[in-house]
Amino acid sequence: EKINPVSDKQPTQLCYVPAFTDFMPEKINVTSFKAYINCPYTFYLENIRRCSKLDDEAIELHSAQIGDILHYVFESYGKKYSEEIPEDEELKKFLHSETEKIFTAKVGYSVNNITVMQNEVIHNSVDAFIQPEQQLRQSFASHKIHAVERKFDITYGELYKRIQQNTDNILPRIPEQLCNIRIIGKIDRIDLAKDSEGKNFCYILDYKTAGTAETPAKVHFSSKISEHLDEEIMFSADTEKYFSDMQLVIYNLLAEYFRNELDIPKDAEIKCGYFNLPSDVSKTQIEFFKELDRNVLLRGAAVLHYLMQKIFVEKHFWPPSLTYKYGIVKNYFPDITADDLSSPAASSASTSA
């Protein structure tokens, strides 16, 4: 009989103590580092054990599904109007047509009152997208959407080598186990622009469709740190905070050190940011990661190196984080308490890992 992880039938010690094995994935998604920084055991459950929370009674779209629909709409827009933005009416008509087509494909015709309302919310987000998009594209002498949904799949060994070659070997020696670990992901959008003086720019944009708009700095830096991480390594002296996400840092490293592969001009100034599309459409805007200068970027490279070692060399996943209230471990084990982490079973598992 298959036992639900949160069922009373399952022994407590098996709920809370991970069964570590020699098996480790050979790749990591760029968005997964945030989960590890918050809680190593949550990362283990989701990225190594491949656990997910069962929800078979949903009657509405999850926020991630709404985000997927918007991403598909903007991908279609970026491909069709990569060179020049159309007039307002044409753009609005295209975006709404794509929204309806993709929504129908995703949801089907068996909609309910809730999904109808969500469809209206998606259309409102599409309308709010137009003004900041026009401001960005019309503020340069020339501007084009260079790539949309640009997938990447690189070995950490190659990224490490490029960083070392261009920074006088700022990173510690790379363990052999890390050389062939692949970092994978997808960049929502890469724009290339040139101002009136002929200066080149490259914009790396990530669409954010969460309920609340947040700046890249707020997402990537925190005043606290989980106890399983080294405070000194995770600390950024320039921001006086700890790294809490690596997504835009890695995007910037890729754009900087893989210019040829991404067809980015050698002299282009690289800027990363969020295209925020929150529930409150009045706050739809592009927020650039102004704090991500060269010093912070190189510190981020050192943090990435450290995290890769923690995950793939040390395999440090236990215990769950106390700082972040166990991350989302409570999604799987809602009754977990601090006492469970100090049990004999937990101690023996931690030692054996």
Coordinates of C-alpha atoms in Angstrom, one line a residue, residues 14-249:
L14 CA 10.6 7.9 8.6
C15 CA 8.8 11.2 8.1
Y16 CA 11.5 13.4 9.3
V17 CA 14.8 11.6 8.6
P18 CA 15.9 11.6 4.9
A19 CA 17.1 8.3 3.5
F20 CA 20.3 9.6 2.0
T21 CA 21.7 7.6 -0.9
D22 CA 24.7 7.9 -3.2
F23 CA 22.4 8.9 -6.0
M24 CA 22.5 12.6 -6.8
P25 CA 21.2 14.4 -9.9
E26 CA 23.7 15.5 -12.5
K27 CA 22.0 18.9 -13.0
I28 CA 20.4 21.7 -11.0
N29 CA 17.9 24.3 -12.1
V30 CA 19.0 27.9 -11.6
T31 CA 15.8 28.6 -9.6
S32 CA 16.5 25.7 -7.1
F33 CA 19.3 27.5 -5.2
K34 CA 16.8 29.7 -3.4
A35 CA 15.1 26.6 -2.0
Y36 CA 18.5 25.3 -0.7
I37 CA 19.4 28.6 0.8
N38 CA 16.1 28.7 2.7
C39 CA 16.0 25.1 3.8
P40 CA 18.3 22.2 2.8
Y41 CA 15.8 19.5 3.6
T42 CA 13.0 21.2 1.5
F43 CA 15.5 21.2 -1.3
Y44 CA 16.2 17.5 -0.8
L45 CA 12.6 16.6 -0.9
E46 CA 11.8 18.6 -4.0
N47 CA 15.0 18.3 -6.1
I48 CA 16.4 14.9 -5.1
R49 CA 13.4 12.9 -3.9
R50 CA 11.2 14.8 -6.4
C51 CA 8.3 15.1 -3.9
S52 CA 5.4 17.4 -4.6
K53 CA 2.3 18.4 -2.7
L54 CA -0.8 16.6 -3.9
D55 CA -3.7 18.8 -4.7
D56 CA -6.4 16.9 -6.7
E57 CA -9.3 19.1 -5.6
A58 CA -8.2 22.4 -7.1
I59 CA -11.1 24.3 -8.7
E60 CA -8.9 27.3 -9.7
L61 CA -5.7 28.0 -11.5
H62 CA -2.6 28.1 -9.3
S63 CA -0.4 31.2 -9.4
A64 CA 2.2 29.2 -11.3
Q65 CA -0.4 28.2 -14.0
I66 CA -1.4 31.9 -14.4
G67 CA 2.3 32.7 -14.7
D68 CA 2.7 30.1 -17.4
I69 CA -0.1 31.5 -19.4
L70 CA 1.4 35.0 -19.3
H71 CA 4.8 33.7 -20.2
Y72 CA 3.4 32.0 -23.3
V73 CA 1.7 35.2 -24.3
F74 CA 4.8 37.3 -23.9
E75 CA 6.9 34.7 -25.7
S76 CA 4.6 34.9 -28.7
Y77 CA 4.8 38.7 -28.5
G78 CA 8.6 38.7 -28.3
K79 CA 8.8 36.5 -31.4
K80 CA 6.3 38.4 -33.5
Y81 CA 7.4 41.9 -32.6
S82 CA 11.1 41.4 -31.9
E83 CA 12.3 44.3 -34.1
E84 CA 9.6 46.9 -33.6
I85 CA 6.7 47.5 -31.3
P86 CA 3.4 48.0 -33.0
E87 CA 0.8 50.7 -32.5
D88 CA -1.3 50.5 -29.3
E89 CA -4.5 49.0 -30.9
E90 CA -2.6 46.3 -32.9
L91 CA -0.5 45.3 -29.8
K92 CA -3.5 45.2 -27.6
K93 CA -5.5 43.1 -30.0
F94 CA -2.6 40.6 -30.5
L95 CA -2.0 40.2 -26.8
H96 CA -5.6 39.6 -25.9
S97 CA -6.1 37.2 -28.8
E98 CA -3.0 35.2 -27.7
T99 CA -4.2 35.2 -24.1
E100 CA -7.6 33.8 -25.0
K101 CA -6.1 31.1 -27.2
I102 CA -3.6 30.0 -24.6
F103 CA -6.1 30.2 -21.7
T104 CA -8.5 28.0 -23.6
A105 CA -5.7 25.5 -24.5
K106 CA -4.7 25.3 -20.8
V107 CA -8.1 25.3 -19.1
G108 CA -10.3 23.9 -21.8
Y109 CA -14.0 24.8 -22.1
S110 CA -15.0 23.4 -18.7
V111 CA -14.5 26.6 -16.9
N112 CA -16.2 27.8 -13.7
N113 CA -16.9 31.2 -12.1
I114 CA -13.5 31.3 -10.4
T115 CA -11.5 30.6 -13.6
V116 CA -13.6 33.1 -15.5
M117 CA -12.5 35.7 -13.0
Q118 CA -8.9 34.6 -13.2
N119 CA -9.1 34.9 -17.0
E120 CA -10.2 38.6 -16.5
V121 CA -7.2 39.1 -14.2
I122 CA -4.8 37.7 -16.8
H123 CA -6.3 40.1 -19.4
N124 CA -5.8 43.0 -17.0
S125 CA -2.2 42.0 -16.6
V126 CA -1.7 42.0 -20.3
D127 CA -3.2 45.5 -20.6
A128 CA -0.9 46.7 -17.8
F129 CA 2.2 45.2 -19.6
I130 CA 1.8 47.6 -22.6
Q131 CA 2.9 51.0 -21.0
P132 CA 6.2 49.9 -19.4
E133 CA 7.0 47.9 -22.4
Q134 CA 6.5 50.9 -24.7
Q135 CA 8.6 53.1 -22.4
L136 CA 11.5 50.6 -22.5
R137 CA 11.5 50.0 -26.2
Q138 CA 11.0 53.6 -27.2
S139 CA 13.7 55.0 -24.9
F140 CA 16.6 54.0 -27.2
A141 CA 17.8 54.9 -30.7
S142 CA 17.4 51.2 -31.5
H143 CA 16.0 48.3 -29.6
K144 CA 15.1 44.7 -30.3
I145 CA 14.0 41.6 -28.4
H146 CA 17.0 39.5 -29.0
A147 CA 15.8 36.2 -27.5
V148 CA 12.7 34.8 -25.6
E149 CA 12.6 31.8 -23.4
R150 CA 16.3 31.2 -24.0
K151 CA 17.2 27.8 -22.6
F152 CA 20.7 27.1 -21.3
D153 CA 22.5 24.0 -20.2
I154 CA 26.1 24.4 -19.1
T155 CA 28.5 22.5 -16.9
Y156 CA 29.6 24.2 -13.8
G157 CA 33.2 23.3 -14.8
E158 CA 32.9 25.5 -17.9
L159 CA 31.3 28.4 -16.0
Y160 CA 34.0 28.1 -13.3
K161 CA 36.7 28.2 -16.0
R162 CA 35.3 31.3 -17.7
I163 CA 35.0 33.1 -14.3
Q164 CA 38.6 32.2 -13.4
Q165 CA 40.0 33.3 -16.7
N166 CA 38.4 36.7 -16.5
T167 CA 38.9 37.5 -12.8
D168 CA 42.4 36.4 -11.9
N169 CA 41.3 33.2 -10.3
I170 CA 39.1 34.6 -7.6
L171 CA 37.4 31.2 -6.8
P172 CA 38.8 28.3 -4.7
R173 CA 39.9 25.1 -6.4
I174 CA 37.0 23.3 -8.0
P175 CA 36.4 19.7 -6.6
E176 CA 36.3 17.1 -9.4
Q177 CA 32.7 16.1 -8.5
L178 CA 31.5 19.6 -9.6
C179 CA 33.1 19.7 -13.1
N180 CA 30.3 17.9 -14.9
I181 CA 27.3 19.1 -12.9
R182 CA 25.0 21.0 -15.3
I183 CA 23.3 24.2 -14.4
I184 CA 20.1 24.5 -16.5
G185 CA 17.4 27.1 -16.9
K186 CA 15.6 29.4 -19.2
I187 CA 16.0 33.2 -19.5
D188 CA 12.6 34.8 -20.1
R189 CA 13.9 37.6 -22.3
I190 CA 17.1 39.1 -23.6
D191 CA 17.0 42.6 -25.1
L192 CA 19.7 44.4 -27.1
A193 CA 19.6 48.2 -27.3
K194 CA 21.7 51.2 -28.5
D195 CA 21.4 54.7 -27.2
S196 CA 21.8 58.0 -29.2
E197 CA 25.5 58.0 -28.6
G198 CA 26.0 54.5 -29.9
K199 CA 26.5 52.8 -26.5
N200 CA 25.3 49.1 -26.4
F201 CA 23.1 47.6 -23.7
C202 CA 21.9 44.1 -22.9
Y203 CA 18.9 43.7 -20.7
I204 CA 18.1 40.4 -19.1
L205 CA 14.5 40.4 -18.0
D206 CA 12.6 37.9 -15.9
Y207 CA 8.8 38.1 -15.8
K208 CA 7.4 38.0 -12.3
T209 CA 3.7 37.2 -11.9
A210 CA 3.5 36.8 -8.1
G211 CA 0.8 38.5 -6.1
T212 CA 3.1 41.2 -4.8
A213 CA 5.7 43.1 -6.8
E214 CA 9.2 42.9 -5.3
T215 CA 12.5 44.4 -6.3
P216 CA 15.3 42.1 -7.3
A217 CA 17.4 43.3 -4.4
K218 CA 14.6 42.3 -1.9
V219 CA 14.4 38.8 -3.4
H220 CA 18.2 38.3 -3.7
F221 CA 19.3 39.6 -0.3
S222 CA 18.1 39.1 3.2
S223 CA 19.1 40.3 6.7
K224 CA 19.0 36.8 8.1
I225 CA 20.5 33.5 7.0
S226 CA 19.7 29.8 7.6
E227 CA 21.9 28.1 10.2
H228 CA 23.2 25.5 7.8
L229 CA 25.1 28.1 5.8
D230 CA 28.4 30.0 6.5
E231 CA 27.6 33.6 7.4
E232 CA 30.9 34.9 6.2
I233 CA 30.7 33.3 2.8
M234 CA 27.0 34.2 2.2
F235 CA 27.5 37.9 3.2
S236 CA 27.8 40.7 0.7
A237 CA 29.7 43.6 2.2
D238 CA 28.5 46.0 -0.6
T239 CA 24.8 45.4 0.3
E240 CA 25.4 44.5 4.0
K241 CA 23.1 41.6 3.6
Y242 CA 23.2 37.8 2.9
F243 CA 22.5 36.3 -0.5
S244 CA 19.0 34.7 -0.5
D245 CA 18.6 33.8 -4.3
M246 CA 21.0 33.2 -7.2
Q247 CA 18.8 33.5 -10.2
L248 CA 19.7 36.9 -11.6
V249 CA 23.3 36.5 -10.4

